Coordinates of C-alpha atoms in Angstrom, one line a residue:
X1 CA 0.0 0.0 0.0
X2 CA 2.6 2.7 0.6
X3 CA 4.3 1.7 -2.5
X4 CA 1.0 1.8 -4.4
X5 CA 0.7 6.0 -2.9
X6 CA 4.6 6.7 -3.3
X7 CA 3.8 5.6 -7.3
X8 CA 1.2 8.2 -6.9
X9 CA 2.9 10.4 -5.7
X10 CA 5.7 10.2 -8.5
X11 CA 3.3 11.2 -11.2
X12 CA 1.6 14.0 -9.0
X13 CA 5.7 15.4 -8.6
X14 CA 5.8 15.6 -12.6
X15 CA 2.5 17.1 -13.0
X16 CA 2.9 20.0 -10.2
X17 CA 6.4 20.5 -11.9
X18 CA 5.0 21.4 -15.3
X19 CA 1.9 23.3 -13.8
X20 CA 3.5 25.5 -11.2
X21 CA 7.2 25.9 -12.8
X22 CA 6.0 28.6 -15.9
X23 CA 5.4 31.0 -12.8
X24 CA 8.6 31.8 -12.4
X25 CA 9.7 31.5 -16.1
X26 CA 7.0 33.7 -17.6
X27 CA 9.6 36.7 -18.0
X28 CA 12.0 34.4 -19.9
X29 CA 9.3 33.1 -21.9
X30 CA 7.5 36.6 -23.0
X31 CA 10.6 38.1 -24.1
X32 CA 11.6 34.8 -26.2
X33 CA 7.9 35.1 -27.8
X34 CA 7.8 39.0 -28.0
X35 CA 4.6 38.8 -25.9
X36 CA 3.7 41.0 -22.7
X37 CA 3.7 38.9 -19.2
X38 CA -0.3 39.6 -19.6
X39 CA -0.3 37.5 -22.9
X40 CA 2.0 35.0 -21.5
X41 CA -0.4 34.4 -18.5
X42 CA -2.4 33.0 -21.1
X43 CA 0.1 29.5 -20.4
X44 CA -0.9 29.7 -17.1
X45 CA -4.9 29.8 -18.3
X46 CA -4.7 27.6 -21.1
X47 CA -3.4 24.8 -18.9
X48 CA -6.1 25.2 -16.5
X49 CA -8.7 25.4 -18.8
X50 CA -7.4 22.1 -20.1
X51 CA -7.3 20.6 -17.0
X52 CA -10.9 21.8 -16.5
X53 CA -12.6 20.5 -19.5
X54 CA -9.9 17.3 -19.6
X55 CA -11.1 16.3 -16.3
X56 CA -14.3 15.4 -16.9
X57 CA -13.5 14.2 -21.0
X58 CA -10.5 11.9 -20.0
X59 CA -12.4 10.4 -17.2
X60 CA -15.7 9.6 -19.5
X61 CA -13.5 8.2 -22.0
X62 CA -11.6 5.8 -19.5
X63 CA -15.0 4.5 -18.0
X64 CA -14.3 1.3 -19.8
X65 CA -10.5 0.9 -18.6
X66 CA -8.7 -0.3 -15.8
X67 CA -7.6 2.6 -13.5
X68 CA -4.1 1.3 -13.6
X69 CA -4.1 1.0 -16.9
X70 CA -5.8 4.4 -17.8
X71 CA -3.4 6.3 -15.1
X72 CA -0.3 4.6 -17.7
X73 CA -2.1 6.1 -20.5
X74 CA -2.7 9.7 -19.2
X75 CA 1.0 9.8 -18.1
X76 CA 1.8 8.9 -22.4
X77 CA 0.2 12.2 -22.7
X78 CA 1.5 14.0 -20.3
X79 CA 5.0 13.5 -21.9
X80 CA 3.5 14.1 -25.2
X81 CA 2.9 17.4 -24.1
X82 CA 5.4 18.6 -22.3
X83 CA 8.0 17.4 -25.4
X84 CA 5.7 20.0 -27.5
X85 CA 6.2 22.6 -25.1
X86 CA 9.6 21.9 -25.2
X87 CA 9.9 22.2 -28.7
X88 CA 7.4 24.9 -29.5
X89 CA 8.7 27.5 -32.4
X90 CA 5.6 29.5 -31.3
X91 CA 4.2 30.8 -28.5
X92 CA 1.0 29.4 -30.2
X93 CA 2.8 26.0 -30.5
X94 CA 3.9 26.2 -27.2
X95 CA 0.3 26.7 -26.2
X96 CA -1.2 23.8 -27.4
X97 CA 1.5 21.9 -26.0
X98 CA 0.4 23.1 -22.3
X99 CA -3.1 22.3 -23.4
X100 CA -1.9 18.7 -24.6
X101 CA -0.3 18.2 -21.0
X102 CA -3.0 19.5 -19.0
X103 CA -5.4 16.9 -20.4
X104 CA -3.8 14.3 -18.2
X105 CA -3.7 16.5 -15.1
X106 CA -7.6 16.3 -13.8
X107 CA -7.6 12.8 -14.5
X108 CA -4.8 11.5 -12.9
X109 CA -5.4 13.2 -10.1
X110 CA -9.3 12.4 -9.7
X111 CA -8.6 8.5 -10.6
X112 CA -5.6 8.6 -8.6
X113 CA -7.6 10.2 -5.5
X114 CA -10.1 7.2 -5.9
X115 CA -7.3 4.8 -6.0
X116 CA -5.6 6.1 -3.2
X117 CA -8.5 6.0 -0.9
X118 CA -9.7 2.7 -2.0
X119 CA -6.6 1.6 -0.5
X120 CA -6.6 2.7 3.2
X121 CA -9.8 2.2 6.1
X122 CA -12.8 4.8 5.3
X123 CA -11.5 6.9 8.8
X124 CA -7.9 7.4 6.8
X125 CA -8.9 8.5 3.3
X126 CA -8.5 11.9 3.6
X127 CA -4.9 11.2 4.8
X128 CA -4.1 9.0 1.5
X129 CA -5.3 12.0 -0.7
X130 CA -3.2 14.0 1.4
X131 CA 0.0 11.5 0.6
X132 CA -1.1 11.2 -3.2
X133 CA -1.2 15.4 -3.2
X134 CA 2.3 15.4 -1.4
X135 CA 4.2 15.2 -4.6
X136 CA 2.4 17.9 -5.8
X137 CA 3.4 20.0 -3.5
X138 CA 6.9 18.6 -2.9
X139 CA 7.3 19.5 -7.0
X140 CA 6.8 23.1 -5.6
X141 CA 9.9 22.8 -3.4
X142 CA 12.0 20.6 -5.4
X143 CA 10.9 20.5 -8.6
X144 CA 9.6 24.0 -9.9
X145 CA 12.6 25.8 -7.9
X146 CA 14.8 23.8 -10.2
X147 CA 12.7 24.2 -13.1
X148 CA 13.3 27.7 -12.7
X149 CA 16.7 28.0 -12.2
X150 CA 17.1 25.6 -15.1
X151 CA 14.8 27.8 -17.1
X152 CA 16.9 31.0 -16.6
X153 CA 20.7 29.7 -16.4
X154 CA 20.5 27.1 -19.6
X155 CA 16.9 28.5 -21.3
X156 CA 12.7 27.4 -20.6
X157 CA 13.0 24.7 -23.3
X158 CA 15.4 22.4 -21.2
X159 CA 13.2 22.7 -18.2
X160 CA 10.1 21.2 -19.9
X161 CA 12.0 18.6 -21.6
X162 CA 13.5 17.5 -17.9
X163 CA 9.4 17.6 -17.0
X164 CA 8.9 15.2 -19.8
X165 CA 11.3 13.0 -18.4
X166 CA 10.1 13.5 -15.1
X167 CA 6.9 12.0 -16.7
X168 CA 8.7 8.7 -18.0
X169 CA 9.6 8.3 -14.4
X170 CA 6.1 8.7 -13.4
X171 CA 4.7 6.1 -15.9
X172 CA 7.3 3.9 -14.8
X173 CA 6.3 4.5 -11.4
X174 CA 2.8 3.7 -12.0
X175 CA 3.2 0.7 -14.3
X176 CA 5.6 -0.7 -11.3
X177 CA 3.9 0.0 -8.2
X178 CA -0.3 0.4 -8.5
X179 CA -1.8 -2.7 -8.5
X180 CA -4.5 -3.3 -10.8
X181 CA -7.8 -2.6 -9.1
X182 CA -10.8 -3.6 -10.3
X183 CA -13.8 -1.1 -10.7
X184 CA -16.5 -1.7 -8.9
X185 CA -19.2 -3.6 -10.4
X186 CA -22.7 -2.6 -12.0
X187 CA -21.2 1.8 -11.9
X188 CA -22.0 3.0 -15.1
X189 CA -21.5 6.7 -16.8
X190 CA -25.3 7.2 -15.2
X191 CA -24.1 6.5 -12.1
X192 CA -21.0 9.0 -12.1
X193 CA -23.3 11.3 -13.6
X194 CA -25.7 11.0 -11.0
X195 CA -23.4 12.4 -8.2
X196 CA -23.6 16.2 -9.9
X197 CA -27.3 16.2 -8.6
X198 CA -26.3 16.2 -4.8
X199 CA -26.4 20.0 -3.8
X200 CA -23.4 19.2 -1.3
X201 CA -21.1 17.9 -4.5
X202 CA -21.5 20.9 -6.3
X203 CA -20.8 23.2 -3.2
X204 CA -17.6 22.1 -2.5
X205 CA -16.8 22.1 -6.2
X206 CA -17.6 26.0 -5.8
X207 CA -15.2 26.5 -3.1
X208 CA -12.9 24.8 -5.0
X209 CA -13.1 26.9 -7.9
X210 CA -12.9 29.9 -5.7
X211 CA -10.7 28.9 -2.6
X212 CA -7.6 27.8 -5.0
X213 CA -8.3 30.5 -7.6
X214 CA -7.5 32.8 -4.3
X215 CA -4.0 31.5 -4.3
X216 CA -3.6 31.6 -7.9
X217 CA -4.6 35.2 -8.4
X218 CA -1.5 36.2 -6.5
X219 CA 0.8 33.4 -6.9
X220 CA 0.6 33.5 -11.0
X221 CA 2.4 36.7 -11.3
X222 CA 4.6 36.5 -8.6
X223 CA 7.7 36.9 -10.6
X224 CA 6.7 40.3 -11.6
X225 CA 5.0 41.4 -8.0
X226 CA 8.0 40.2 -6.8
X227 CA 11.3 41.7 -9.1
X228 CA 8.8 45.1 -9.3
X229 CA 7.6 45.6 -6.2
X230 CA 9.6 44.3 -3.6
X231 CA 12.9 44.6 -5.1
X232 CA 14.0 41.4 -5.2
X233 CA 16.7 40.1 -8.4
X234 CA 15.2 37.8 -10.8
X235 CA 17.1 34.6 -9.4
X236 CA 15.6 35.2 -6.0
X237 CA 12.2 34.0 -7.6
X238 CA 13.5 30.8 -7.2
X239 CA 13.9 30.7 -3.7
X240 CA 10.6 32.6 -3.1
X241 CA 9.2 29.8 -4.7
X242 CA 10.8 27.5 -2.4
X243 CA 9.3 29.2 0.4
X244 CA 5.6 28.8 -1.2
X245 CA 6.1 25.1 -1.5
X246 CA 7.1 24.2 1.7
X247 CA 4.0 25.9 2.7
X248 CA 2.2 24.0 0.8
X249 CA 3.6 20.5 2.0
X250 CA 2.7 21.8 5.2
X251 CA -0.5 22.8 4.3
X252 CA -1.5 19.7 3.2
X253 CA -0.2 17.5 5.3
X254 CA -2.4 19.5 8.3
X255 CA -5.3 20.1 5.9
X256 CA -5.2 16.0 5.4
X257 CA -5.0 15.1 9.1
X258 CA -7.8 17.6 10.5
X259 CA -10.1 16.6 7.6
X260 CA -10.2 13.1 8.5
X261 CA -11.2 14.8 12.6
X262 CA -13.1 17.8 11.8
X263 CA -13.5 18.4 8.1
X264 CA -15.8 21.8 8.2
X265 CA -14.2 23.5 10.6
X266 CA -10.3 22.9 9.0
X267 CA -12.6 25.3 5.7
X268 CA -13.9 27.8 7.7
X269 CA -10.1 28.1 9.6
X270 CA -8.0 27.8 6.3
X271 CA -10.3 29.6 3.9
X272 CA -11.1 33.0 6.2
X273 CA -7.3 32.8 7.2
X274 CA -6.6 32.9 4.0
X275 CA -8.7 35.7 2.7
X276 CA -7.3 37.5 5.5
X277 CA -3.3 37.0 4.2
X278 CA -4.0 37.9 0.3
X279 CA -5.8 41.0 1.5
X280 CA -2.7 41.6 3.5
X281 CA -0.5 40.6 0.3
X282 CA -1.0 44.0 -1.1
X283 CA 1.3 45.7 2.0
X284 CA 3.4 43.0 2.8
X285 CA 4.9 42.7 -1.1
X286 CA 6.7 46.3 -0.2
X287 CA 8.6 44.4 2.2
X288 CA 10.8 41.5 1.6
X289 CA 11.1 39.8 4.6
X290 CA 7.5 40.0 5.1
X291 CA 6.3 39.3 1.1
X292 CA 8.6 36.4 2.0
X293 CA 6.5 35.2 4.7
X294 CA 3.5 36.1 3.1
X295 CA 3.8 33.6 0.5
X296 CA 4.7 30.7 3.1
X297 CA 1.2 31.3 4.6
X298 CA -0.5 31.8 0.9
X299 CA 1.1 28.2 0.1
X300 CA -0.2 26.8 3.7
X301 CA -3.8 28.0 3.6
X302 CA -4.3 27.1 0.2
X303 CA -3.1 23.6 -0.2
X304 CA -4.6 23.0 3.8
X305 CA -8.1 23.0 1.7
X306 CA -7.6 20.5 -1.0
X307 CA -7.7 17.1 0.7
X308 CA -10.6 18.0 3.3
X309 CA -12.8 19.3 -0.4
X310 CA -11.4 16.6 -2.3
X311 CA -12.7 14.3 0.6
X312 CA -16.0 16.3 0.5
X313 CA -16.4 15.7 -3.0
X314 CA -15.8 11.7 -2.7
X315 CA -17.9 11.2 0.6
X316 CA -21.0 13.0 -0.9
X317 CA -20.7 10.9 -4.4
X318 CA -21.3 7.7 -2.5
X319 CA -20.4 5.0 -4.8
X320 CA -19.6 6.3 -8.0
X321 CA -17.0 8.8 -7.3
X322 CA -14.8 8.9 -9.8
X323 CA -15.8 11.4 -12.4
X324 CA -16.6 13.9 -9.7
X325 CA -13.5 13.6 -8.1
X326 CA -12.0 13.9 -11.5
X327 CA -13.9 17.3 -12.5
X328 CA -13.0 18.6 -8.8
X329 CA -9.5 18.5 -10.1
X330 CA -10.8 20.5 -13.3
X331 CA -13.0 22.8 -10.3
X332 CA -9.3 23.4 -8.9
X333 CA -7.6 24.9 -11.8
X334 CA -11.0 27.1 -13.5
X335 CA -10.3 28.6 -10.4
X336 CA -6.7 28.8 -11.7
X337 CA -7.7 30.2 -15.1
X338 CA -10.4 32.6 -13.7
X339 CA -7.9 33.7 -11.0
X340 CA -4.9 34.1 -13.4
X341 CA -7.4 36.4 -16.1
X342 CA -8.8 38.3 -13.3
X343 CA -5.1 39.3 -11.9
X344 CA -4.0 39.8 -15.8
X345 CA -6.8 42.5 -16.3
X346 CA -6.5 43.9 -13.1
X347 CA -2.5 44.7 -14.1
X348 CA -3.3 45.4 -17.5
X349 CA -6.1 48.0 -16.4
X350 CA -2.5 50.0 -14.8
X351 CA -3.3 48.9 -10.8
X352 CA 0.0 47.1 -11.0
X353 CA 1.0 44.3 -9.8
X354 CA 0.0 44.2 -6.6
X355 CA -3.7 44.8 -7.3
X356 CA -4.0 40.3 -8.1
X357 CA -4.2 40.2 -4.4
X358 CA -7.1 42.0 -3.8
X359 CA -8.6 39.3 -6.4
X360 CA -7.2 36.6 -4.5
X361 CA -9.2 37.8 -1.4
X362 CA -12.4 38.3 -2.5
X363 CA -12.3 35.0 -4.4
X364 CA -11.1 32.9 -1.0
X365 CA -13.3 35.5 1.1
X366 CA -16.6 34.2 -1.2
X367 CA -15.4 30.5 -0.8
X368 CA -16.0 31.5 2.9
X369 CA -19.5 31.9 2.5
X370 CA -20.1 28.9 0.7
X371 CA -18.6 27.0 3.1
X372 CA -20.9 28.2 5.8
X373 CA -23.9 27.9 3.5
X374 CA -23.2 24.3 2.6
X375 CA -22.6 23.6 6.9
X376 CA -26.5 25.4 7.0
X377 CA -28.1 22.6 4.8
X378 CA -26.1 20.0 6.0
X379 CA -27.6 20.7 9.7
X380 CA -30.8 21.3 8.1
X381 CA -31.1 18.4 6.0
X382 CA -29.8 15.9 9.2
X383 CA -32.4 17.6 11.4
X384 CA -34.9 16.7 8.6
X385 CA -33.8 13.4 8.3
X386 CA -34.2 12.6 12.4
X387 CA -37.6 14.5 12.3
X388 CA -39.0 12.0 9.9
X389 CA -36.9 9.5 11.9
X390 CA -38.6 9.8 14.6
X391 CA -42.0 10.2 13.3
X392 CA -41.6 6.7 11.5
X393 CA -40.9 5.4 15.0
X394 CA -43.4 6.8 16.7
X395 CA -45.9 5.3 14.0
X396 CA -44.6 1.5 14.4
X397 CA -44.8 2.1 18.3
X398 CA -48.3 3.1 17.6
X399 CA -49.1 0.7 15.2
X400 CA -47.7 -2.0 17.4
X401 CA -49.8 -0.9 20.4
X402 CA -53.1 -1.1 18.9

């Protein structure tokens, strides 16, 4: 079983490397393109709008395999992509490639999530996301740091062809490690389909879309905030982004532990902490020991909500979880793509880079109230649910006196 989650965790390292590691190259990659960092944003977007609409497309079309085998297959294109990326003699080129990549990215990680809590005891399944999501976050202290140096010493084009080979490793990983579980029997597309009606599902999708798009309002320009606002040199990036993934790892190592205790409240803690930081963001940038600290927290309160929503999302689609814990994945990075277009025109309007954080806030600050809405029904709906309950009782007492 830990085998089984380190393989996952392998691929999940390659795919936060490739998503995460164009943040700190976007300078580098506008001025080989002749675009402004606005327009190269648009790498950031692309990819999460392919992970978006991927999610849901890859999953549908791998109804019919094996998850193991299906998780080999998205890693294929995965590398596929991130070779065309590598190559690109356009920035258009170079789009598609991301596009290409990002294709694999919701379904891995919603089949992986599956697979990694089918293997562990229903009490520890938020806790095996958790481990599965660990590579992802580790690629943001190891991987995309090195990406970036990479990227600026010896050009952008040799860090996505090392991500492509990080993706061989991944498929080797996967092919060496998961064992081949079966799906469960009688689930059809009807059935994962069916799992979209529950009000609870679509909730958590909602603060998943806006939670993470907090993070990614600020974090996706963070080169420039960062180099033009603070004052730091352009290699310092890579260290800043350091800083944001060891955040992160700790973020979701807590935010996988307290969601298997007390999912709710670890939300309302993480999500109005975090509002509370990006808001802050737009002072503490001026500053670089505290913009430094800044982003530790941003990395920590956003990464402590994906394992308690990812868990939401798989608890609340009973027995056919799979395609909503793929397009949860996708849920993650529209907030990504909304996030990243907001903070573009919020720059390109001239109310400079800083002005993505106010963005970020409002975005985590409105995730807030979903939360607490989707607490309200909960209660309600349980206090229904014993109400009737008890009434049914009461009648078979009755019935039984007479």
């Amino acid at each position: 079983m830990p085998l089984a989650l380190l393989a996952l965790a392998i691929g999940a390292f390659g795919i936060g490397t490739t998503e995460f590691v164009i943040m700190g190259l976007l300078p580098e990659v506008a001025s080989d393109y002749g675009v402004s960092i606005p327009t190269a944003g648009f790498l950031v977007t692309g990819y999460a709008l392919g992970v978006m609409f991927g999610a849901p497309l890859m999953t549908v079309l791998g109804t019919k395999v094996p998850r193991k085998r299906m998780l080999m297959l998205l890693m294929g294109l995965f590398i596929v992509g991130n070779l065309l990326s590598a190559l690109a003699p356009a920035f258009s080129v170079m789009l598609i490639g991301r596009v290409v990549a990002s294709l694999a990215h919701g379904a891995f990680f919603g089949i992986g999530s599956v697979v990694a809590a089918g293997l562990v005891a229903p009490h520890k399944r938020a806790g095996a996301i958790a481990m599965m999501f660990t590579g992802l976050t580790v690629a943001n202290v190891v991987g995309v740091p090195l990406g970036t140096l990479v990227g600026q010493s010896a050009g952008w084009r040799v860090t996505f062809a090392l991500v492509a080979a990080l993706g061989v490793l991944g498929l080797a990983g996967v092919a060496k490690l998961v064992p081949d579980v079966p799906k469960p029997e009688g689930v059809r597309l009807r059935h994962e389909l069916a799992a979209f009606k529950n009000a609870q599902v679509l909730l958590a999708m909602a603060m998943t879309v806006l939670g993470f798009g907090g993070v990614f309002a600020a974090i996706t320009y963070i080169a420039p905030m960062m180099t033009h606002v603070t004052g730091f040199a352009d290699g310092s990036v890579t260290w800043l982004l350091v800083l944001f993934g060891l955040g992160m790892v700790g973020g979701n190592l807590v935010g996988g532990r307290f969601a298997d205790r007390s999912l709710m409240p670890m939300l309302y803690v993480s999500l109005g902490a975090l509002a509370v930081v990006l808001a802050l963001f737009t002072l503490t940038a001026h500053n670089k020991v505290t913009a430094a600290g800044t982003i530790v927290l941003i990395g920590a309160l956003g990464f402590a909500t994906v394992p308690p929503l990812q868990k939401r999302v798989l608890d609340h689609a009973h027995g056919a979880p799979t395609l909503a814990s793929a397009v949860n994945i996708g849920a993650f990075n529209l907030g990504n793509a909304l996030s990243a277009w907001l903070g573009g025109v919020v720059i390109s309007a001239g109310f400079g880079y800083t002005a993505p954080n106010w963005v970020g806030a409002a975005l985590a600050a409105a995730a807030l109230v979903l939360a607490l809405v989707s607490a309200a029904l909960e209660r309600r709906d349980d206090a229904s649910g014993a109400v009737v309950a008890g009434s049914a009782a009461g009648e078979q007492r009755t019935a039984v006196t007479h």
